[in-house]
XYZ file of C-alpha atoms in Angstrom:
570
model
C 71.635 82.743 106.852
C 73.374 81.092 109.782
C 73.907 77.947 107.717
C 75.591 79.950 104.999
C 77.995 81.459 107.536
C 79.297 77.995 108.401
C 80.530 77.326 104.878
C 84.334 76.940 104.736
C 86.326 79.887 103.427
C 89.489 77.954 102.550
C 90.780 74.442 102.101
C 94.366 73.240 102.408
C 95.923 70.856 99.891
C 99.211 69.051 100.454
C 101.151 67.632 97.516
C 102.500 64.119 98.217
C 105.393 64.278 95.710
C 106.368 60.639 96.340
C 108.200 60.183 93.023
C 109.952 63.564 93.261
C 111.066 62.872 96.817
C 112.556 59.536 95.798
C 114.359 61.162 92.881
C 115.732 63.981 95.053
C 117.001 61.489 97.647
C 118.625 59.419 94.899
C 120.480 62.504 93.633
C 121.540 63.263 97.211
C 122.861 59.694 97.577
C 124.877 60.058 94.368
C 126.331 63.365 95.558
C 127.318 61.839 98.893
C 128.882 58.876 97.081
C 130.932 61.252 94.950
C 132.105 63.146 98.042
C 133.024 59.891 99.771
C 135.063 58.791 96.752
C 136.893 62.133 96.577
C 137.561 62.139 100.305
C 138.956 58.596 100.191
C 141.613 59.551 97.612
C 142.090 63.175 98.632
C 145.611 62.518 99.947
C 146.658 61.004 96.605
C 145.417 63.824 94.393
C 146.537 67.365 93.718
C 144.967 70.748 94.532
C 142.527 70.511 91.597
C 140.939 67.483 93.249
C 140.610 69.415 96.534
C 138.962 72.365 94.824
C 136.498 70.019 93.114
C 135.778 68.377 96.498
C 135.044 71.752 98.130
C 132.808 72.877 95.267
C 130.870 69.611 95.226
C 130.466 69.787 99.008
C 128.858 73.183 98.555
C 126.571 71.834 95.807
C 125.496 69.006 98.112
C 124.703 71.515 100.855
C 122.603 73.581 98.427
C 120.812 70.449 97.275
C 119.953 69.628 100.906
C 118.491 73.128 101.321
C 116.437 72.635 98.167
C 115.116 69.286 99.361
C 114.090 70.874 102.656
C 112.281 73.759 100.954
C 110.398 71.505 98.512
C 109.729 68.544 100.808
C 106.151 69.312 101.919
C 104.529 71.894 99.605
C 101.064 73.129 100.493
C 98.456 75.233 98.709
C 95.094 76.714 99.626
C 91.851 76.922 97.691
C 89.665 79.871 98.664
C 85.886 80.298 98.339
C 85.118 84.015 97.939
C 81.474 83.293 97.075
C 80.990 82.132 100.660
C 82.002 85.603 101.847
C 79.577 87.454 99.590
C 76.774 86.436 101.932
C 78.592 88.157 104.790
C 79.477 91.564 103.307
C 78.565 93.368 106.524
C 81.250 91.371 108.353
C 84.069 92.186 105.949
C 86.851 94.258 107.561
C 88.187 97.514 106.032
C 91.379 97.381 103.962
C 93.921 100.147 103.271
C 95.645 99.774 99.897
C 99.161 101.164 99.339
C 100.775 101.984 95.988
C 104.414 103.108 95.872
C 106.151 105.035 93.106
C 109.459 106.889 93.167
C 110.332 108.304 89.744
C 107.901 109.743 87.191
C 110.455 109.165 84.423
C 111.211 105.502 85.103
C 107.650 104.800 86.283
C 105.308 106.712 83.930
C 102.303 108.219 85.775
C 99.831 106.599 83.357
C 101.088 103.216 84.585
C 100.546 104.252 88.209
C 97.076 105.560 87.349
C 96.115 102.217 85.814
C 97.237 100.411 88.959
C 95.235 102.802 91.136
C 92.115 102.523 88.954
C 92.275 98.726 89.119
C 92.397 98.936 92.929
C 89.537 101.433 93.169
C 87.354 99.088 91.104
C 87.949 95.829 92.995
C 84.991 93.685 93.996
C 84.733 94.781 97.630
C 82.516 97.253 99.532
C 83.856 100.677 98.506
C 83.166 102.262 101.896
C 85.613 99.782 103.434
C 88.491 100.660 101.099
C 90.993 103.500 100.898
C 93.898 103.790 98.470
C 97.093 105.650 99.439
C 99.673 106.518 96.793
C 103.215 107.239 97.993
C 105.126 109.446 95.543
C 108.757 109.466 96.642
C 109.651 111.613 93.651
C 107.296 114.423 94.799
C 106.242 114.808 91.169
C 103.652 117.374 90.104
C 103.035 115.217 87.051
C 102.199 112.154 89.149
C 99.837 114.220 91.292
C 98.186 115.715 88.205
C 97.757 112.234 86.700
C 96.080 110.964 89.883
C 93.676 113.918 90.016
C 92.694 113.400 86.379
C 92.554 109.646 86.937
C 90.149 110.199 89.843
C 87.764 112.004 87.487
C 87.899 109.057 85.109
C 87.347 106.683 88.051
C 83.848 108.100 88.548
C 82.999 106.597 85.153
C 85.281 103.580 85.164
C 84.368 102.027 88.534
C 80.578 101.933 87.895
C 81.265 100.563 84.385
C 83.402 97.703 85.748
C 80.851 96.738 88.371
C 77.876 97.042 86.022
C 79.369 94.615 83.494
C 81.456 92.566 85.944
C 84.710 93.373 84.177
C 87.418 90.981 85.362
C 90.613 92.887 84.497
C 89.937 96.388 85.773
C 93.044 98.165 84.527
C 91.814 100.370 81.630
C 94.897 99.923 79.457
C 94.198 96.158 79.351
C 90.424 96.051 79.016
C 90.096 98.988 76.625
C 92.828 97.907 74.218
C 91.257 94.513 73.494
C 88.319 94.542 71.110
C 85.252 93.321 73.023
C 83.663 90.034 72.014
C 80.057 90.714 72.932
C 76.681 91.242 71.297
C 75.385 93.375 74.176
C 74.684 96.720 72.574
C 74.618 98.661 75.849
C 77.989 97.221 76.810
C 79.509 98.023 73.413
C 78.309 101.628 73.576
C 79.565 102.069 77.133
C 82.869 100.396 76.222
C 83.385 102.872 73.382
C 82.623 105.762 75.729
C 85.141 104.435 78.263
C 87.752 104.025 75.535
C 87.275 107.627 74.352
C 87.488 108.975 77.901
C 90.596 106.936 78.651
C 92.312 108.187 75.499
C 91.518 111.752 76.589
C 93.072 111.002 79.993
C 96.176 109.540 78.340
C 96.558 112.621 76.102
C 96.149 115.000 79.059
C 98.931 113.278 80.961
C 101.170 113.178 77.903
C 100.664 116.914 77.254
C 101.240 117.706 80.936
C 104.553 115.821 80.874
C 105.929 118.347 78.381
C 105.204 121.481 80.392
C 105.060 122.823 83.930
C 102.083 121.308 85.745
C 99.606 123.190 87.902
C 96.598 121.275 89.133
C 93.306 122.325 90.722
C 91.869 120.197 93.516
C 88.721 121.243 95.377
C 89.173 124.841 94.253
C 92.830 124.967 95.361
C 95.694 125.397 92.901
C 98.293 122.751 93.736
C 101.806 123.205 92.345
C 104.896 121.775 94.017
C 107.038 121.549 90.892
C 109.552 123.913 92.517
C 110.264 121.400 95.295
C 113.478 119.450 95.053
C 113.092 115.717 95.041
C 115.164 115.211 98.201
C 114.314 118.451 100.009
C 110.625 119.196 100.504
C 107.972 119.202 103.266
C 105.302 116.537 103.813
C 102.420 116.637 101.347
C 99.130 114.830 101.980
C 96.192 115.512 99.641
C 92.778 113.831 99.700
C 91.852 113.396 96.031
C 88.719 111.306 96.562
C 86.831 110.979 99.832
C 84.208 108.310 100.236
C 81.587 109.653 102.562
C 78.391 107.692 102.879
C 76.067 108.497 100.011
C 78.741 110.126 97.854
C 80.903 109.145 94.874
C 78.560 106.291 93.986
C 80.681 103.582 95.573
C 84.237 104.698 94.841
C 86.921 104.191 97.518
C 88.867 107.114 98.934
C 92.131 108.131 97.279
C 94.951 109.922 99.118
C 98.221 111.275 97.687
C 101.272 111.207 99.996
C 104.737 112.669 99.430
C 106.661 112.237 102.680
C 109.018 114.947 103.881
C 112.627 114.578 102.760
C 115.660 116.480 104.009
C 119.329 115.906 103.145
C 120.332 115.300 106.777
C 117.723 112.574 107.363
C 118.034 109.071 105.855
C 114.877 108.182 103.965
C 115.432 104.367 103.869
C 114.060 104.026 100.346
C 110.898 101.922 99.951
C 110.879 100.717 103.560
C 110.757 104.324 104.756
C 107.929 105.135 102.337
C 105.917 102.121 103.524
C 106.297 103.138 107.170
C 105.022 106.618 106.343
C 102.016 105.106 104.566
C 101.348 102.927 107.624
C 101.305 106.005 109.881
C 99.336 108.253 107.526
C 96.679 105.587 107.004
C 96.605 104.917 110.762
C 95.450 108.468 111.558
C 93.069 108.649 108.584
C 91.315 105.290 108.140
C 93.129 102.789 110.385
C 91.926 99.659 108.586
C 92.978 96.407 110.310
C 94.341 95.009 107.024
C 96.746 96.525 104.509
C 97.558 95.618 100.916
C 100.667 96.924 99.182
C 101.464 96.761 95.464
C 104.109 98.331 93.252
C 102.947 101.024 90.854
C 103.290 98.707 87.844
C 101.225 95.798 89.241
C 97.539 96.016 88.445
C 94.688 93.898 89.792
C 94.079 90.976 87.443
C 91.476 89.239 89.617
C 88.628 91.520 90.722
C 87.927 89.309 93.771
C 91.496 89.328 95.061
C 90.629 91.023 98.376
C 87.792 88.557 98.969
C 90.257 85.712 98.311
C 92.654 87.204 100.863
C 89.907 87.647 103.467
C 89.020 83.962 103.046
C 92.503 83.169 104.358
C 92.523 85.765 107.136
C 89.042 84.878 108.402
C 89.009 81.186 107.487
C 91.365 79.881 110.191
C 90.342 79.070 113.756
C 93.905 79.855 114.862
C 94.803 83.465 113.993
C 98.522 82.658 114.046
C 98.156 80.815 110.730
C 97.748 83.988 108.659
C 100.027 86.790 109.743
C 100.227 87.924 106.147
C 98.961 86.642 102.794
C 101.387 86.749 99.855
C 100.318 86.531 96.195
C 102.832 85.248 93.622
C 104.368 87.775 91.249
C 103.073 87.088 87.755
C 103.912 89.265 84.767
C 102.552 90.473 81.455
C 104.305 91.567 78.272
C 107.371 89.394 78.851
C 109.669 88.431 75.997
C 108.828 85.196 74.213
C 110.202 82.161 76.067
C 111.438 84.529 78.803
C 115.153 84.278 77.810
C 116.383 86.208 80.872
C 114.232 84.328 83.377
C 112.531 87.526 84.548
C 109.308 85.758 85.476
C 111.094 83.449 87.973
C 108.326 80.875 87.558
C 110.183 77.807 88.857
C 111.719 79.659 91.792
C 108.328 81.031 92.845
C 106.710 77.607 92.686
C 109.481 76.167 94.823
C 109.592 79.014 97.314
C 105.876 79.789 97.442
C 104.345 76.346 97.766
C 107.400 74.810 99.436
C 107.622 77.475 102.135
C 103.833 77.204 102.454
C 104.249 73.722 103.901
C 106.589 74.963 106.640
C 105.974 78.371 108.237
C 104.695 80.113 105.130
C 106.077 82.021 102.134
C 108.455 84.932 102.495
C 107.192 88.470 101.950
C 107.789 89.419 98.315
C 107.421 93.204 98.592
C 104.292 93.533 96.445
C 100.918 91.840 96.170
C 100.887 91.185 99.907
C 98.196 91.637 102.594
C 99.257 92.320 106.194
C 97.423 92.562 109.461
C 98.142 96.069 110.744
C 98.740 94.930 114.316
C 101.462 92.566 113.124
C 103.240 95.408 111.332
C 103.130 97.122 114.742
C 105.113 94.221 116.220
C 102.240 92.480 118.009
C 103.042 88.844 118.913
C 100.569 85.973 118.321
C 97.660 85.628 120.773
C 99.225 82.483 122.239
C 102.363 84.416 123.194
C 102.730 84.855 126.934
C 103.967 88.399 126.362
C 101.277 90.947 127.123
C 100.214 93.413 124.470
C 99.280 96.107 126.946
C 101.570 99.148 126.918
C 101.420 102.325 128.958
C 101.488 105.790 127.418
C 105.243 106.309 127.788
C 106.079 102.975 126.212
C 103.712 103.657 123.319
C 105.284 107.058 122.734
C 108.791 105.623 122.881
C 107.944 103.030 120.245
C 105.472 104.812 117.968
C 106.286 108.532 118.251
C 104.824 111.654 119.809
C 101.534 112.078 117.885
C 98.590 111.604 120.255
C 96.329 110.701 117.327
C 98.818 108.080 116.193
C 99.086 106.620 119.690
C 95.297 106.421 120.002
C 95.116 104.648 116.654
C 97.832 102.166 117.688
C 96.075 101.448 120.993
C 92.829 100.670 119.210
C 94.567 98.414 116.695
C 96.539 96.426 119.268
C 93.542 96.021 121.570
C 91.388 94.785 118.684
C 88.668 97.420 119.140
C 86.581 98.558 116.152
C 88.318 101.115 113.981
C 87.319 104.683 114.607
C 87.377 105.582 110.906
C 86.093 102.328 109.459
C 83.689 104.149 107.164
C 86.622 106.038 105.603
C 84.887 109.330 106.291
C 86.318 112.609 107.533
C 89.679 112.186 105.878
C 90.119 115.890 105.213
C 89.961 116.579 108.934
C 92.928 114.275 109.546
C 95.243 115.786 106.908
C 97.095 118.028 109.365
C 97.879 115.056 111.623
C 98.870 112.957 108.612
C 101.345 115.635 107.530
C 102.990 115.545 110.974
C 103.441 111.774 111.065
C 104.943 111.936 107.539
C 107.746 114.259 108.693
C 111.256 112.899 108.205
C 112.103 113.511 111.883
C 109.079 111.644 113.259
C 110.891 108.320 113.534
C 113.792 109.730 115.562
C 114.258 107.816 118.835
C 111.380 105.439 118.040
C 111.191 101.750 117.095
C 110.067 102.356 113.510
C 112.227 100.331 111.155
C 113.773 98.414 114.041
C 111.107 96.455 115.906
C 108.018 97.429 113.924
C 106.935 98.525 110.496
C 109.027 97.725 107.447
C 112.511 96.899 108.714
C 115.578 98.920 107.657
C 119.014 97.518 106.975
C 118.693 95.779 103.618
C 117.783 96.595 100.033
C 115.387 93.642 100.280
C 113.350 95.192 103.075
C 110.449 92.925 102.156
C 112.258 89.673 103.002
C 113.645 91.230 106.189
C 110.176 92.380 107.287
C 108.599 88.990 106.601
C 111.427 87.262 108.472
C 110.821 89.453 111.525
C 107.089 88.637 111.450
C 107.710 84.892 111.242
C 110.352 85.067 113.958
C 107.594 86.254 116.338
C 105.746 82.997 115.713
C 103.322 84.116 113.009
C 102.789 82.030 109.888
C 101.992 83.256 106.386
C 99.870 81.916 103.537
C 100.440 81.711 99.801
C 97.424 82.944 97.813
C 97.429 81.661 94.245
C 93.897 81.666 92.783
C 93.179 80.098 89.408
C 93.215 83.571 87.866
C 96.395 85.460 88.815
C 95.731 88.038 91.520
C 98.091 90.699 90.128
C 100.123 91.166 86.966
C 103.297 93.244 86.828
C 105.699 94.523 84.221
C 108.872 92.412 84.038
C 112.205 93.894 82.854
C 112.514 93.586 79.081
C 116.285 93.557 78.566
C 119.423 91.940 79.878
C 120.921 94.990 81.676
C 117.676 95.719 83.518
C 117.420 92.076 84.532
C 120.992 91.976 85.803
C 120.456 95.155 87.819
C 117.375 93.696 89.477
C 119.019 90.343 90.171
C 122.082 92.081 91.625
C 119.876 94.091 93.986
C 118.054 90.972 95.143
C 121.243 88.950 95.632
C 122.936 91.778 97.536
C 119.937 92.390 99.765
C 119.494 88.712 100.618
C 123.155 88.460 101.599
C 122.740 91.550 103.806
C 119.929 89.744 105.615
C 122.106 86.671 106.174
C 125.037 88.534 107.733
C 122.974 91.195 109.540
C 121.637 91.314 113.078
C 118.270 89.979 111.872
C 119.736 86.849 110.299
C 117.594 83.706 110.249
C 120.551 81.930 111.905
C 120.081 84.234 114.902
C 116.272 84.130 114.934
C 116.145 80.326 114.895
C 118.173 80.290 118.123
C 116.690 83.288 119.921
C 113.112 83.587 118.620
C 110.333 81.441 117.144
C 111.630 80.817 113.654
C 111.308 77.107 112.874
C 114.485 75.177 111.995
C 113.146 74.095 108.602
C 112.044 77.667 107.877
C 115.526 78.904 108.747
C 117.028 76.413 106.277
C 114.508 77.532 103.664
C 115.590 81.151 104.146
C 119.231 80.057 103.849
C 118.453 78.625 100.415
C 117.761 82.127 99.104
C 120.090 84.076 101.414
C 123.180 82.342 100.015
C 122.197 83.185 96.431
C 125.116 85.592 96.005
C 127.612 83.203 97.620
C 126.742 80.441 95.163
C 128.502 82.324 92.384
C 131.992 81.619 93.809
C 131.985 77.768 93.792
C 129.975 77.729 90.555
C 132.574 79.914 88.831
C 135.470 77.834 90.185
C 133.843 74.601 89.060
C 133.286 76.019 85.571
C 136.974 76.985 85.372
C 138.217 73.520 86.326
C 137.769 71.868 82.864
C 139.713 74.510 80.874
C 142.388 74.611 83.586
C 142.808 70.835 83.445
C 143.061 70.916 79.645
C 145.801 73.547 79.799
C 147.748 71.721 82.527
C 147.109 68.193 81.232
C 145.493 67.182 84.508
C 142.058 65.901 85.526
C 139.507 66.599 88.242
C 137.103 63.817 87.212
C 137.073 60.443 89.024
C 139.043 57.650 87.302
C 140.133 54.229 88.448
C 141.417 53.915 91.978
C 145.223 53.949 91.506
C 147.609 53.613 94.389
C 149.649 56.519 93.101
C 148.691 59.527 91.057
C 150.005 59.677 87.482
C 149.109 61.434 84.255
C 149.197 59.560 80.961
C 150.727 61.743 78.315
């Protein structure tokens, strides 16, 4: 057994890219030659020539940033089979799912995501799934309760037949290609039960919803979306010997009041971090959007190979999976799948300080979310009671949980038992006033101040000296639903571009962190490549307008011969 424990969990691969590097440098040389030519005759040309020079200078700068980001790409191969011999050593993981609007994000979609997480190939007693419902929707809660009943059939079915894609709407809508009679019969049963679940949710969406959970009638349909108390409900609780190996499931609707800013998704993630801290307190956390289901049943094992497979803990502050999509339009005319960008950013950043945090499909160490520096940092992690309370809030249970996490002691609730007893505490830490006069959203947790809170949070983690890892197994870890139309795509791209610009000009800019903290220079330049996304539109638009302008004015911005004086041949 000891020999098996010495097997490697991951292996790093670096792409040489000799030909591509030579080609990129050649293009850079041509751009510099063009700039030199323009600069040499700048005093002889008109304003059009100057505008072209400025635009081309910007393009050269962007090309330099691209070369930097793509210069030394790196990837990792993981060996989850080597971990299966060490199941008793695997750490607990808390899984977060966020949803905000039952109309735009149908509950059946959220239920499929949750079911795929509950059925992953990982010890069930070491998992807990928390669903944040920022819309405080009775329909979403009802769908999760009904989905939990179906999970008692679905999870054993997936593990019995080693189903790979464990989202019911995928596996049960494809006709099985098997001669196993037992499997075919069970598959038909699962399909019938899933269709019943789908019909129940559809019927419930057309009327007022009242739901029964553990003998209690639950109905918060009268609550207003932005004015309601904290709601924490344990839907499934995995106590030892119960539920036949199904992880715990907890519903969370954080308190919202008009006078308190809720900070959108970043605020919801911080509430999930606190609620899970007082209930299960797993040392690792996974967060996914409600429309991204597990496509690789061993995804958590793959992630643990990267967290546990390094001698130096600083190498894996967080593990980011690429965002892959299903159901996209043929040929992806709107570029919603961002395949090329992800390859450049993911593998390219992986060769520097690691990929940026993409907001979904990401595993974090809990202590890093709490702002803990790397072990090699001279700063001490020890904090007295007053300092803990100033940073993390007034809850004694929360402070005890934080102390245990930072000190690296075993988790009190590692077995995910006794969740119901912690509900009252969880409700308190989900209050909208809990973060007042604390460091949540500033120095720890998901950082506020940008609509791209994910990039900002990952930047803060890397500025402390932590590195991140790109996890891209042969079979995609997660699949999400990409926007189908042009308007939806433009809205999403606008949000990303705006948020990235906010990061650049804010107090947590990579330009500041590279000078004051531990962000590497090359990593700072890599961040700049995406942070200036919105700014690129100005020179690109001007450059596109130069040809029609020159046609109308009978002028030229293109290089010609080298005349001593400027003239236009009419």
